[in-house]
Coordinates of C-alpha atoms and ligand atoms in Angstrom, one line a residue:
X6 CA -56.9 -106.4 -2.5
X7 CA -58.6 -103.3 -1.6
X8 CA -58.4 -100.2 -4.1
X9 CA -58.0 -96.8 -2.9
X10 CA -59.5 -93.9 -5.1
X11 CA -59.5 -90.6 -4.9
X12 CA -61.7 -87.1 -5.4
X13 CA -60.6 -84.1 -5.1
X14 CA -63.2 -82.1 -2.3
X15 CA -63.4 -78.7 -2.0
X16 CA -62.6 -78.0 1.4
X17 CA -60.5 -79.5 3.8
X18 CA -60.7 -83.6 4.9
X19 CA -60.2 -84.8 8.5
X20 CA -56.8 -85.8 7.6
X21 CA -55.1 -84.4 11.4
X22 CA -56.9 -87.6 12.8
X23 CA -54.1 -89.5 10.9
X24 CA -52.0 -88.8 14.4
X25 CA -51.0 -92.3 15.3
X26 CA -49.0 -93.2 11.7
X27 CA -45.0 -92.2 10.8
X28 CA -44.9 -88.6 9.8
X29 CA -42.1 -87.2 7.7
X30 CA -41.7 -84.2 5.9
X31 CA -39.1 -83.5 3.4
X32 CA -37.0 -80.1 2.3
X33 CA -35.9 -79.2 -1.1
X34 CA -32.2 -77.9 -1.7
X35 CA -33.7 -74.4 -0.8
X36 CA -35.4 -75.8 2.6
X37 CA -38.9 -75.2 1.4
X38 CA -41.0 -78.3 2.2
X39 CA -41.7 -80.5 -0.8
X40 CA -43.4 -83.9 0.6
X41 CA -44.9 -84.0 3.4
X42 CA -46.4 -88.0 4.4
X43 CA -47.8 -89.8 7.1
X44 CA -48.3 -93.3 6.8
X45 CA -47.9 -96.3 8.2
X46 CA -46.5 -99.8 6.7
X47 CA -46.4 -103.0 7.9
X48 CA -44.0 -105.6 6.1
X49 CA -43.7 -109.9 5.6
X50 CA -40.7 -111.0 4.6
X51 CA -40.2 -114.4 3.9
X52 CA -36.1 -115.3 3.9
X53 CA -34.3 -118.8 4.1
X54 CA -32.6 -119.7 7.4
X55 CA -29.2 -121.0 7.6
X56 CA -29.8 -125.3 7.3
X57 CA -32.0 -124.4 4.1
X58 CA -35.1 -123.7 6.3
X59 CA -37.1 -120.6 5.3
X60 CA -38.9 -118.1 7.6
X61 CA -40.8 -115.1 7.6
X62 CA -39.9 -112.0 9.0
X63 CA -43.0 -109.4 10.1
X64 CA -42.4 -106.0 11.1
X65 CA -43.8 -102.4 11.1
X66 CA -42.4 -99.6 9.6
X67 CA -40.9 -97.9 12.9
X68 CA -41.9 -94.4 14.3
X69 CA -38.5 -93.2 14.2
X70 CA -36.9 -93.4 10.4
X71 CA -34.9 -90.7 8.6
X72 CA -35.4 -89.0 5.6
X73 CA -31.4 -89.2 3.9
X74 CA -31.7 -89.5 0.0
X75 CA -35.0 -87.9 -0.1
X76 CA -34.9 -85.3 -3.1
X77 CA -37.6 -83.0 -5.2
X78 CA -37.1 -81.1 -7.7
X79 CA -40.2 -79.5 -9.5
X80 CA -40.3 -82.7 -11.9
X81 CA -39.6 -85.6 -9.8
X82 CA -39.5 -86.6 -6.3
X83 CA -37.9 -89.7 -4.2
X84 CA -39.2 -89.9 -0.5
X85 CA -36.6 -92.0 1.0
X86 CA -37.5 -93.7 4.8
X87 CA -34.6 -95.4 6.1
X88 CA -34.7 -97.6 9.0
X89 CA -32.5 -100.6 10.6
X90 CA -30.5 -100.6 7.2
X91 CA -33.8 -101.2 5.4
X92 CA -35.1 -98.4 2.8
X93 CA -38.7 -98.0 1.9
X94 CA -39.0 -95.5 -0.9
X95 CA -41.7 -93.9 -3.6
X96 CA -40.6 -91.8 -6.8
X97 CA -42.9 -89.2 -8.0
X98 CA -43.8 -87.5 -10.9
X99 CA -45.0 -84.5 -11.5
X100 CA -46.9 -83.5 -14.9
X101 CA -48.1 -79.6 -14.2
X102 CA -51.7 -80.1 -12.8
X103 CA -51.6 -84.0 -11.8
X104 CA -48.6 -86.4 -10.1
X105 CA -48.7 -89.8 -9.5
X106 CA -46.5 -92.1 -7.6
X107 CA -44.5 -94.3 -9.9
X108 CA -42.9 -97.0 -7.5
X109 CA -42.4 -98.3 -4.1
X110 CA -39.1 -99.8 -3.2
X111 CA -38.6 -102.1 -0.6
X112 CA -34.8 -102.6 0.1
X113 CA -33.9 -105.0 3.1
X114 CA -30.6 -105.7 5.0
X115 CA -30.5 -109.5 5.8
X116 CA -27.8 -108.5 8.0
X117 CA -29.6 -107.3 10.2
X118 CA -30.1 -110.1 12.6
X119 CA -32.3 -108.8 15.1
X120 CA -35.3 -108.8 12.2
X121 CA -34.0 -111.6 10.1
X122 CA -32.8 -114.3 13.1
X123 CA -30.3 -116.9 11.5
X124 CA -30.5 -115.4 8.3
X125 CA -28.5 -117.7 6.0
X126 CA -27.3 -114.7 3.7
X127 CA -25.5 -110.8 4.5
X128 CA -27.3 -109.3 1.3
X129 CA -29.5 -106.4 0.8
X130 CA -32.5 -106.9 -1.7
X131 CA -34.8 -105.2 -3.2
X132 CA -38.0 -105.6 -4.1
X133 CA -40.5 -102.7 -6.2
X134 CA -44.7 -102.5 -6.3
X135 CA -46.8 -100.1 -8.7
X136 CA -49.0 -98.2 -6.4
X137 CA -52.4 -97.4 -7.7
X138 CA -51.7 -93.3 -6.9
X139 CA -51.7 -91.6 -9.7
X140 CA -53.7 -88.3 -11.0
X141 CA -53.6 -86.8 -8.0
X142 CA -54.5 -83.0 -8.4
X143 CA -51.4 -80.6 -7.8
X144 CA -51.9 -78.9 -3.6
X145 CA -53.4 -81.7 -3.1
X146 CA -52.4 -84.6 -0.9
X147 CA -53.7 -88.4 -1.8
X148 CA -55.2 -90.4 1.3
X149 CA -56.0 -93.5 2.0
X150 CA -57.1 -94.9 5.2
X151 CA -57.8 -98.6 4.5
X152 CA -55.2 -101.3 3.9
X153 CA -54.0 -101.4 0.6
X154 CA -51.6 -105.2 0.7
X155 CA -49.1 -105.4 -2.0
X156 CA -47.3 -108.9 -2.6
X157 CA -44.5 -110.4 -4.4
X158 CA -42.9 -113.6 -4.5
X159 CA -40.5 -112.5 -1.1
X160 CA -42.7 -109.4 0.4
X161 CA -46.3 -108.5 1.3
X162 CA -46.3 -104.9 2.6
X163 CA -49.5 -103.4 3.7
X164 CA -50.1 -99.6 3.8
X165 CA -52.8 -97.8 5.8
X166 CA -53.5 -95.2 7.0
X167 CA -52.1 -93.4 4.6
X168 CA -51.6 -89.5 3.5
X169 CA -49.0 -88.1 1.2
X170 CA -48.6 -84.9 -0.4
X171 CA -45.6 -84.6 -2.8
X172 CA -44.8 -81.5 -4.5
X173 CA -46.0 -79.3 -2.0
X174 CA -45.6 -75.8 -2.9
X175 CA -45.3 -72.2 -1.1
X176 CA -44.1 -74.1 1.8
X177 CA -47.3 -74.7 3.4
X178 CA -48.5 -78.7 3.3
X179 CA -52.1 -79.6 3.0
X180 CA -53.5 -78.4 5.8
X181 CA -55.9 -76.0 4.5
X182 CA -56.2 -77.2 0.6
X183 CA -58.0 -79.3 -1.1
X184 CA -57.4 -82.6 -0.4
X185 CA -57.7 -86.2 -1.6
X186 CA -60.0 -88.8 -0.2
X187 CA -60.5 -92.5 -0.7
X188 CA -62.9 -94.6 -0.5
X189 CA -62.8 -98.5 -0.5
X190 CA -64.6 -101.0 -2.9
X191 CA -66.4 -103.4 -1.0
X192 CA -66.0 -106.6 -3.6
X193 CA -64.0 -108.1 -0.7
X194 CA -64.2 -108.1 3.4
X195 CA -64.2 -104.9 4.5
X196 CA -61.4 -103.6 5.8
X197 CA -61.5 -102.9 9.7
X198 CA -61.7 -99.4 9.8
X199 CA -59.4 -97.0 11.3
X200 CA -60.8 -97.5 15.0
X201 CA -58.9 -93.8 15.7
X202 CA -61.3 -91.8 18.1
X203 CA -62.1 -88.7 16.0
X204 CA -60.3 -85.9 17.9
X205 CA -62.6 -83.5 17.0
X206 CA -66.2 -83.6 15.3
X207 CA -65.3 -84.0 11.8
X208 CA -66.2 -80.4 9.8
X209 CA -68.7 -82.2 6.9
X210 CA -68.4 -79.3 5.0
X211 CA -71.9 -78.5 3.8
X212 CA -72.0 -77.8 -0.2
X213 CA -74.7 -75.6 -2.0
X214 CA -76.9 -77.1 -3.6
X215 CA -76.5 -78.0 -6.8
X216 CA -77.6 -75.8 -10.1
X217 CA -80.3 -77.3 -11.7
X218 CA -79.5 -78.3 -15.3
X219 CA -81.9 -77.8 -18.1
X220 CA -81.7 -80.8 -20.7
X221 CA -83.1 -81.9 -23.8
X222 CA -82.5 -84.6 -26.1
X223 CA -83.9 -83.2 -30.1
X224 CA -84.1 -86.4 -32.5
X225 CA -82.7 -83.6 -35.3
X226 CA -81.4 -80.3 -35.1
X227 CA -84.7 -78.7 -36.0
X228 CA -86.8 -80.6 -34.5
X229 CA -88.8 -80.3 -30.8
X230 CA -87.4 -82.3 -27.6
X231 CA -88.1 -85.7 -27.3
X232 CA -86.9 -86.1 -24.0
X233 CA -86.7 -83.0 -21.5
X234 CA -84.9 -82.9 -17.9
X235 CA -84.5 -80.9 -15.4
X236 CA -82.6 -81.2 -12.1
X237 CA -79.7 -80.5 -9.7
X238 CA -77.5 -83.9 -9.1
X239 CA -75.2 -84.5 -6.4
X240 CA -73.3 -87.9 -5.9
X241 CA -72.1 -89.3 -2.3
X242 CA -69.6 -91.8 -2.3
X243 CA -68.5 -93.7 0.4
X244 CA -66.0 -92.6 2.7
X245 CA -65.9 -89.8 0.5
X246 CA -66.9 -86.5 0.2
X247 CA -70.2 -85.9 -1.4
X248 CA -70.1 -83.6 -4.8
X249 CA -72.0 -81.5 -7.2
X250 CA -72.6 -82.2 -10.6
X251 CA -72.3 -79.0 -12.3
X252 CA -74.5 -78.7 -15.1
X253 CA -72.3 -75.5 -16.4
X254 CA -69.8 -76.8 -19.8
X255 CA -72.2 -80.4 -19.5
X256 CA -72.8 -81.8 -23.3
X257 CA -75.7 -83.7 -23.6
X258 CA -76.3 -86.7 -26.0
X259 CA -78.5 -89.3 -26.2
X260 CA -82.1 -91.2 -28.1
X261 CA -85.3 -90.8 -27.7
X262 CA -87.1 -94.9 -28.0
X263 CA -90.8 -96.6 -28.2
X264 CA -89.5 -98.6 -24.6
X265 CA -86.0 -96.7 -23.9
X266 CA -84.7 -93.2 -23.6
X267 CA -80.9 -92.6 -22.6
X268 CA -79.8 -89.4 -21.8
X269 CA -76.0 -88.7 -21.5
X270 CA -74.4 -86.2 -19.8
X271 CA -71.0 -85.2 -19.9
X272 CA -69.3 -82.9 -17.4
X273 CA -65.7 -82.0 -16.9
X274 CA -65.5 -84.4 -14.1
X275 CA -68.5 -86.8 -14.4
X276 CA -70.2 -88.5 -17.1
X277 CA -74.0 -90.0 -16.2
X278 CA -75.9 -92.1 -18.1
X279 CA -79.3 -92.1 -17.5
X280 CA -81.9 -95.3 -19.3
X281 CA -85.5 -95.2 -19.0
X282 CA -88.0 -97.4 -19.9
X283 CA -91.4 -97.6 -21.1
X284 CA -93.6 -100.6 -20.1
X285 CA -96.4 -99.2 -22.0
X286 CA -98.2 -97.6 -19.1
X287 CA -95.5 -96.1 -17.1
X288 CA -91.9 -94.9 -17.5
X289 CA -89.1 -95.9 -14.7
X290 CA -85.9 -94.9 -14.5
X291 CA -84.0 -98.1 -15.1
X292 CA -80.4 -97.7 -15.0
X293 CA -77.7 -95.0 -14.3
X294 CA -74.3 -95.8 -15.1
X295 CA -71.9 -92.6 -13.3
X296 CA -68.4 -92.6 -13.8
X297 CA -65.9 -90.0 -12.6
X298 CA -63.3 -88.4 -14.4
X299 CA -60.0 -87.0 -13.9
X300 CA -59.6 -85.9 -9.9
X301 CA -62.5 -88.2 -9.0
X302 CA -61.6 -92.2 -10.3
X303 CA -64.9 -94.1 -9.9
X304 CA -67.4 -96.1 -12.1
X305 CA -70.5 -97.0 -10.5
X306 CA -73.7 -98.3 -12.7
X307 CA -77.1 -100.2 -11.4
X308 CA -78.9 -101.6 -14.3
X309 CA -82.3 -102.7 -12.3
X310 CA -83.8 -99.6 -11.0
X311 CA -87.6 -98.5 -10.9
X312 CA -86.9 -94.9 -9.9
X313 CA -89.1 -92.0 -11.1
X314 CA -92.0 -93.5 -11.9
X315 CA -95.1 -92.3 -13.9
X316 CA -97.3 -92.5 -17.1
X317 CA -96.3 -92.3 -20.3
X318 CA -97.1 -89.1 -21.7
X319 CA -97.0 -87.5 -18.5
X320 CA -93.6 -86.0 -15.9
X321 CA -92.3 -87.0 -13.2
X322 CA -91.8 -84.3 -10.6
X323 CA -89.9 -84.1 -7.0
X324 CA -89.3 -80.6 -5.7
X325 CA -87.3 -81.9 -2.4
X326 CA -83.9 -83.1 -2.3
X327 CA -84.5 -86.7 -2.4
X328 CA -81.5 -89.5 -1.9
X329 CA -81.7 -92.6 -3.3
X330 CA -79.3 -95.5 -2.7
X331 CA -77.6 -96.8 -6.2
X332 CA -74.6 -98.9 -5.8
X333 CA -73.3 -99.6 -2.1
X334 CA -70.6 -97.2 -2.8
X335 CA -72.8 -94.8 -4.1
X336 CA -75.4 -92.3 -3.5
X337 CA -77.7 -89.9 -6.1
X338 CA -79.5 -87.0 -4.4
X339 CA -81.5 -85.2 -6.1
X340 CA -82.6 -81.4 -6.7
X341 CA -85.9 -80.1 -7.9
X342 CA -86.2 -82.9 -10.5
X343 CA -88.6 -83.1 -13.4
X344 CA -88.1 -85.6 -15.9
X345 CA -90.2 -86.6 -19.0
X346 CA -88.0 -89.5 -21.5
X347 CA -91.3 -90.3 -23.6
X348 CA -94.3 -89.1 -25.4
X349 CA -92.9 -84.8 -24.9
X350 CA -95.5 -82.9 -26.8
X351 CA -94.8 -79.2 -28.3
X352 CA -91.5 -79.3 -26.6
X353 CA -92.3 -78.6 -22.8
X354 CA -93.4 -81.0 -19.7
X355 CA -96.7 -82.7 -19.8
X356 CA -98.7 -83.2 -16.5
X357 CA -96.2 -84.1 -13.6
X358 CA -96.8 -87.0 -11.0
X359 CA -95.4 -85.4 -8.3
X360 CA -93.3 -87.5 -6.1
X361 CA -95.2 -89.1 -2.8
X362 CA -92.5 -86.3 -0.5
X363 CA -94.1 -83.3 -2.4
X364 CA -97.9 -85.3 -2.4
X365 CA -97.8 -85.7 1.2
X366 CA -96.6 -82.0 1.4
X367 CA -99.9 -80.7 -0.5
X368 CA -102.1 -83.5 0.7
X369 CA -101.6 -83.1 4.3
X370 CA -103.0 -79.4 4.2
X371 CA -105.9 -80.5 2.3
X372 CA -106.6 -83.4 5.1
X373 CA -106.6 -80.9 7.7
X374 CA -109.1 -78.5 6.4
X375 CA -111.4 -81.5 5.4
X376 CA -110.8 -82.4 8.8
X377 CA -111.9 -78.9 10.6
X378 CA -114.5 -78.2 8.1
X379 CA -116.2 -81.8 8.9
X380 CA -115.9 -80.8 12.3
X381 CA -117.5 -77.5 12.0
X382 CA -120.8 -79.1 10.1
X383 CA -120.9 -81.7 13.0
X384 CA -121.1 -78.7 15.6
X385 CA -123.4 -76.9 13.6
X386 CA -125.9 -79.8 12.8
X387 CA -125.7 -80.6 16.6
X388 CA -126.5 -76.9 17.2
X389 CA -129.3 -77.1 15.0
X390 CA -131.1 -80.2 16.3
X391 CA -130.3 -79.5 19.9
X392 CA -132.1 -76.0 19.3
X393 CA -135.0 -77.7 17.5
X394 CA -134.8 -80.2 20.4
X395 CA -135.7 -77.6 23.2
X396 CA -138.1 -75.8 20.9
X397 CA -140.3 -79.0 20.4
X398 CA -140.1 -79.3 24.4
X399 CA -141.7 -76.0 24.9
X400 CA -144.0 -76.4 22.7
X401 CA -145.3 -79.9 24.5
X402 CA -145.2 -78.2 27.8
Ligands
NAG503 C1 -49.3 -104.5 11.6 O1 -48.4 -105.2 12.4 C2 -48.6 -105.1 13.8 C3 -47.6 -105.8 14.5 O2 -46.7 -106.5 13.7 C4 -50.0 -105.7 14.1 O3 -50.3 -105.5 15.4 C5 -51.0 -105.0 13.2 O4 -52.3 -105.6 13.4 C6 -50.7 -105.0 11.8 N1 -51.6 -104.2 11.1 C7 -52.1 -104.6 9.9 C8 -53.1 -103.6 9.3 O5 -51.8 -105.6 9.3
NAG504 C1 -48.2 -112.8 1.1 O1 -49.6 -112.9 1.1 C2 -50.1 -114.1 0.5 C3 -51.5 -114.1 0.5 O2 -52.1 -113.7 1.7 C4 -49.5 -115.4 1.3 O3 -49.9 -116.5 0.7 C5 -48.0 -115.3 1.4 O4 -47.5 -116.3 2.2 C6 -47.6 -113.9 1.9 N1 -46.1 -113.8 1.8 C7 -45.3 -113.4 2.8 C8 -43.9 -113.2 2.5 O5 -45.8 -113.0 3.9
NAG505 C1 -32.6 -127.1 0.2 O1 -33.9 -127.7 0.1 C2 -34.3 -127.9 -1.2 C3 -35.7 -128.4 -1.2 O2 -36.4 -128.0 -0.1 C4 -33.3 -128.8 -1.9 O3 -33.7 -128.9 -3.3 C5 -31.9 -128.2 -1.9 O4 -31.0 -129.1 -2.4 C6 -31.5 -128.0 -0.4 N1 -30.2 -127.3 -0.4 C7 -29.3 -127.6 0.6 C8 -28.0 -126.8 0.5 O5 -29.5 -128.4 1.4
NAG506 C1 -35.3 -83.7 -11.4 O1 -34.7 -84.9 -10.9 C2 -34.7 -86.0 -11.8 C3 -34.2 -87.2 -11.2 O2 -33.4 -86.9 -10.1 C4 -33.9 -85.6 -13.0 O3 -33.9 -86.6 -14.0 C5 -34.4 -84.3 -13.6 O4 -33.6 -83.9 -14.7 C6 -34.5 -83.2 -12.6 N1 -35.2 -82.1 -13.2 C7 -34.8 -80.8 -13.0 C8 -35.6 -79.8 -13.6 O5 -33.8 -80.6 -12.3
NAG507 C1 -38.9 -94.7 -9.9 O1 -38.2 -95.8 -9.4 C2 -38.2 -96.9 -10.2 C3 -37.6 -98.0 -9.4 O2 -36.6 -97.6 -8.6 C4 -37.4 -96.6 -11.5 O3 -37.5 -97.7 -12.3 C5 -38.1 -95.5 -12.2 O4 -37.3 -95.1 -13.3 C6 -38.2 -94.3 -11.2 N1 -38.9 -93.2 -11.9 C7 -38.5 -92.0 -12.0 C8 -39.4 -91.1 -12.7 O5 -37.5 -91.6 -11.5
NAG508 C1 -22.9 -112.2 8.1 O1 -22.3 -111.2 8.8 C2 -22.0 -111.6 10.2 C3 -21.5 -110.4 10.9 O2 -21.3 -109.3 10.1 C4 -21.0 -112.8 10.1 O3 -20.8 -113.2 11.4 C5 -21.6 -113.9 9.3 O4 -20.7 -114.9 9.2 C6 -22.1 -113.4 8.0 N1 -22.8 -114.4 7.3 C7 -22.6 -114.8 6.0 C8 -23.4 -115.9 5.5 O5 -21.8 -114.2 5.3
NAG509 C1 -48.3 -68.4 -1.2 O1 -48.0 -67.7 -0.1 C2 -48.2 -66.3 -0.2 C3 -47.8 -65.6 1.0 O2 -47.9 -66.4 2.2 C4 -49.7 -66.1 -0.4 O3 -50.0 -64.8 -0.6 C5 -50.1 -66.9 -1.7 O4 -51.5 -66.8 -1.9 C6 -49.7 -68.3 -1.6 N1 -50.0 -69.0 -2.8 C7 -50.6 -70.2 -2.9 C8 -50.8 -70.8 -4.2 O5 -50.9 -70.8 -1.8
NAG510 C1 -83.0 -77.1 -40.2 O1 -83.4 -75.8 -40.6 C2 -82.6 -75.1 -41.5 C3 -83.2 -73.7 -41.8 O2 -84.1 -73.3 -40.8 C4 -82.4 -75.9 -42.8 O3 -81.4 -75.2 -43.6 C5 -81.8 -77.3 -42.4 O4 -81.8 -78.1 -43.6 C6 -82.8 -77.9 -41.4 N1 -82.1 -79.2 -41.0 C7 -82.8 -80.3 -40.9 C8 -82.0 -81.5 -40.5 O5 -84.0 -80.4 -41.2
NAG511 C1 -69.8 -71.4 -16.9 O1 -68.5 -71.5 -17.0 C2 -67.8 -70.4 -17.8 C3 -66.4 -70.8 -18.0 O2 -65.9 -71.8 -17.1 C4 -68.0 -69.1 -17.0 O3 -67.4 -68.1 -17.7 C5 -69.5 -68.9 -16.8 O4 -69.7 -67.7 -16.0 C6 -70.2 -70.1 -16.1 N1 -71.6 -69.9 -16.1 C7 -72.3 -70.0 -15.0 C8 -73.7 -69.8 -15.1 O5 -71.8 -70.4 -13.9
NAG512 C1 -94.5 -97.2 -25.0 O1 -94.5 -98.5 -25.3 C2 -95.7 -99.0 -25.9 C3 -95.6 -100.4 -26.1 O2 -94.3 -100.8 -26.4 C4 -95.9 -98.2 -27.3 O3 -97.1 -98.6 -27.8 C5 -95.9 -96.7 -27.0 O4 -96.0 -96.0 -28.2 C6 -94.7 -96.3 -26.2 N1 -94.8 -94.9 -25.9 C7 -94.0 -94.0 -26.3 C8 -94.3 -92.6 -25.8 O5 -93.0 -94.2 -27.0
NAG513 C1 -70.6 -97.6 -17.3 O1 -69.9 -96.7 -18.2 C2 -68.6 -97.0 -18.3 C3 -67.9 -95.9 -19.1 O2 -68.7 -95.5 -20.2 C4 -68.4 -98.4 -19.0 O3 -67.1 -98.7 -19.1 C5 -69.1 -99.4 -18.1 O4 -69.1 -100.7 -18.7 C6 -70.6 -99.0 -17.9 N1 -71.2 -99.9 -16.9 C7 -72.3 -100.6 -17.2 C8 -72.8 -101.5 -16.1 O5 -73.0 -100.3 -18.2
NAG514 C1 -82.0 -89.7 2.7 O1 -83.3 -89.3 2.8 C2 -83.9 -89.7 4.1 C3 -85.4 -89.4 4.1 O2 -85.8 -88.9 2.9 C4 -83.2 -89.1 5.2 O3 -83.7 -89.5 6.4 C5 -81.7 -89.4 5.1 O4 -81.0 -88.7 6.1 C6 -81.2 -89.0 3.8 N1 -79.8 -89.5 3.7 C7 -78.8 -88.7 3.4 C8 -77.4 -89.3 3.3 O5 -78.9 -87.5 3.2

């Protein structure tokens, strides 16, 4: 069972490589579009044969399907695909700023011989799954490009591949909106990704970088920090768009420890835990717990880090945008960091240990002009005792 997520990216997704799946759009009463999908489903119906033997049917949502029963209205909307008798449908709903998918309903025509050979029974039935789309930001379209299986006692249907915008608005489908994205847990095999040749080099929309939050954690109200930060964050998820944390409207809580310092941030969309340690000589970040809110629908924590390491009593420093790998799904970069969870004095930074990128950076200069001013001594001493050299030999002669 894989689990589709979604975050809401600020500039348009690769979703026109989705050219292979069934595409559908549907018109209100007023023939403005209202859902516009493309998707593809693959279905396993098991059925009993006539002389009591059962069987399984397997078939693939076909390219050609109609769209008769479909219906929006600005509350609730029914894509209806219809194909060899058989009707595949999703409700939605729509709540103002968020809609969600509520069902999917399977209906399938034993009579129809040609996918259900020697069927003992003429019926229709029906079968209905809870999709996992829901929240989905309003001119937005929910995507999902690995297999997502759903099963029941009679059907397994698998979707992939999928894209869905319902409640489309102005007329114009996602094409230039924001759009949804998924990503895929990896607690199970991975699912064999879309092998669909990119048409065209995929625009990875290149985001500012992030503000740079100022925080503090004050044991009382009047007292001086105990714990000071400063950086810009950005998270990467996989198969996902990367985003900024924005430090703007962000509550901070948290405790100041002897061996342990949390800091807790609290954005509109992300909230960050943050756990340091103290192993009497040096501070480390040890865990970070990130979970997103509303349009993005992640939790991601590592509990055994050693990142950001110095003494206690002094800061950690790192100027460059550094990346550091914290779950498999996800990514932290960060943006002219300086952290300092234990022993703050007066309120501001003590010394920083810079980080070995920014060392390098000043050490390699210093190298260098060791280098060239040994170089220069050596010349000039050689100079000097050559000179002294052909002096003493006049002097002889
Ligand atoms: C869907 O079904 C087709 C043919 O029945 C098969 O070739 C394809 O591998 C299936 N895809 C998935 C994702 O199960
Ligand atoms: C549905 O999938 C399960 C697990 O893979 C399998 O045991 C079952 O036979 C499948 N049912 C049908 C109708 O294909
Ligand atoms: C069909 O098979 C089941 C067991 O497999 C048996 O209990 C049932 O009586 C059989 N029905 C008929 C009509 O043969
Ligand atoms: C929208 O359609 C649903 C179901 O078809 C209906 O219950 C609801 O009253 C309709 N809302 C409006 C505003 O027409
Ligand atoms: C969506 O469809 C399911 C099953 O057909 C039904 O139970 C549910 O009431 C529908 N929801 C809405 C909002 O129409
Ligand atoms: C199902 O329908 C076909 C043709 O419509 C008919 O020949 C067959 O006898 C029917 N089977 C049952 C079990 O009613
Ligand atoms: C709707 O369309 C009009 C005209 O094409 C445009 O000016 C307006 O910005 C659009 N609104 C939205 C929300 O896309
Ligand atoms: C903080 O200072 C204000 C006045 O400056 C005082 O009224 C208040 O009691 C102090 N609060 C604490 C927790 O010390
Ligand atoms: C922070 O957000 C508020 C309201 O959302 C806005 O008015 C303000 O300009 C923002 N400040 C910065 C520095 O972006
Ligand atoms: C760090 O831990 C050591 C030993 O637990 C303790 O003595 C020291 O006070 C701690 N430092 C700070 C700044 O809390
Ligand atoms: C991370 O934070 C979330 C929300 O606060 C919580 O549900 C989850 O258990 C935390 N994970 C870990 C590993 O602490
Ligand atoms: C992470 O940083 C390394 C070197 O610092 C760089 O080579 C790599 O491209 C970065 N990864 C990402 C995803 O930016």
């Amino acid at each position: 069972m894989f689990w589709c997520y979604f975050v809401i990216a600020p500039s348009l997704f690769t979703v026109f490589q989705l050219s292979h799946g069934v595409e559908v759009t549907v018109s209100d009463s007023e023939g403005k579009l209202c859902i516009y999908a493309n998707l593809m489903v693959n279905f396993s119906v098991s059925y009993e044969e006539v002389g009591n033997k059962s069987s399984t049917a397997e078939f693939e949502l076909p390219s050609k399907v109609t769209t008769e029963g479909s219906d929006c209205n600005v509350t609730s909307s029914l894509l209806k695909l219809n194909f060899g008798g058989h009707t595949w449908s999703v409700n939605f709903t729509n709540n103002g700023d968020k809609y969600q998918a509520d069902s999917i309903t399977f209906s399938y025509d034993l009579s129809n011989k040609a996918v259900f050979p020697n069927a003992a029974l003429n019926e229709t039935l029906s079968v209905s799954f809870k999709p996992e789309i829901t929240g989905v930001a309003k001119d937005t379209c929910y995507s999902c490009k690995s297999r997502d299986t759903f099963e029941s006692d009679t059907v397994n249907q698998t979707l992939w591949d999928v894209l869905i915008q319902a409640f489309v608005s102005n007329n114009s489908k996602c094409e230039s909106c924001k759009c949804s994205f998924s990503i895929t847990s990896t607690q199970t095999s991975a699912p064999t990704p879309t092998t669909t040749p990119t048409p065209t080099t995929t625009p990875t929309p290149t985001l500012p970088t992030p503000a740079v939050g100022v925080y503090s954690i004050k044991p009382d109200v009047n007292g001086t920090a105990c714990l000071l930060a400063n950086f810009g964050l950005r998270i990467g998820l996989k198969q996902a768009e990367e985003m900024n944390f924005d430090p703007n409207g962000t509550t901070t809580s948290g405790k100041c420890g002897d061996n342990s310092s949390d800091l807790v941030l609290v954005s509109k969309t992300m909230t960050i835990m943050l756990t340091f340690t103290n192993d009497t000589k040096k501070f480390r970040l040890h865990a970070l717990n990130i979970t997103g809110k509303t349009s993005v629908v992640f939790s991601e924590a590592n509990t055994n880090l050693s990142l950001w390491e110095a003494a206690v009593g002094a800061s950690y420093m790192c100027n460059k945008e550094q990346n550091y790998t914290i779950t498999s799904m996800l990514t932290l970069f960060t943006f002219n960091l300086r952290v300092q969870p234990f022993g703050v004095r007066k309120g501001v930074f003590s010394t920083a240990h810079e980080c070995s990128l920014d060392d390098t950076s000043i050490l390699i200069p210093i190298i260098v002009g060791a280098a060239l001013a040994g170089l220069i001594l050596i010349v000039v001493v050689a100079y000097v005792i050559g000179r002294r050299k052909t002096y003493v030999g006049y002097q002889t002669l």
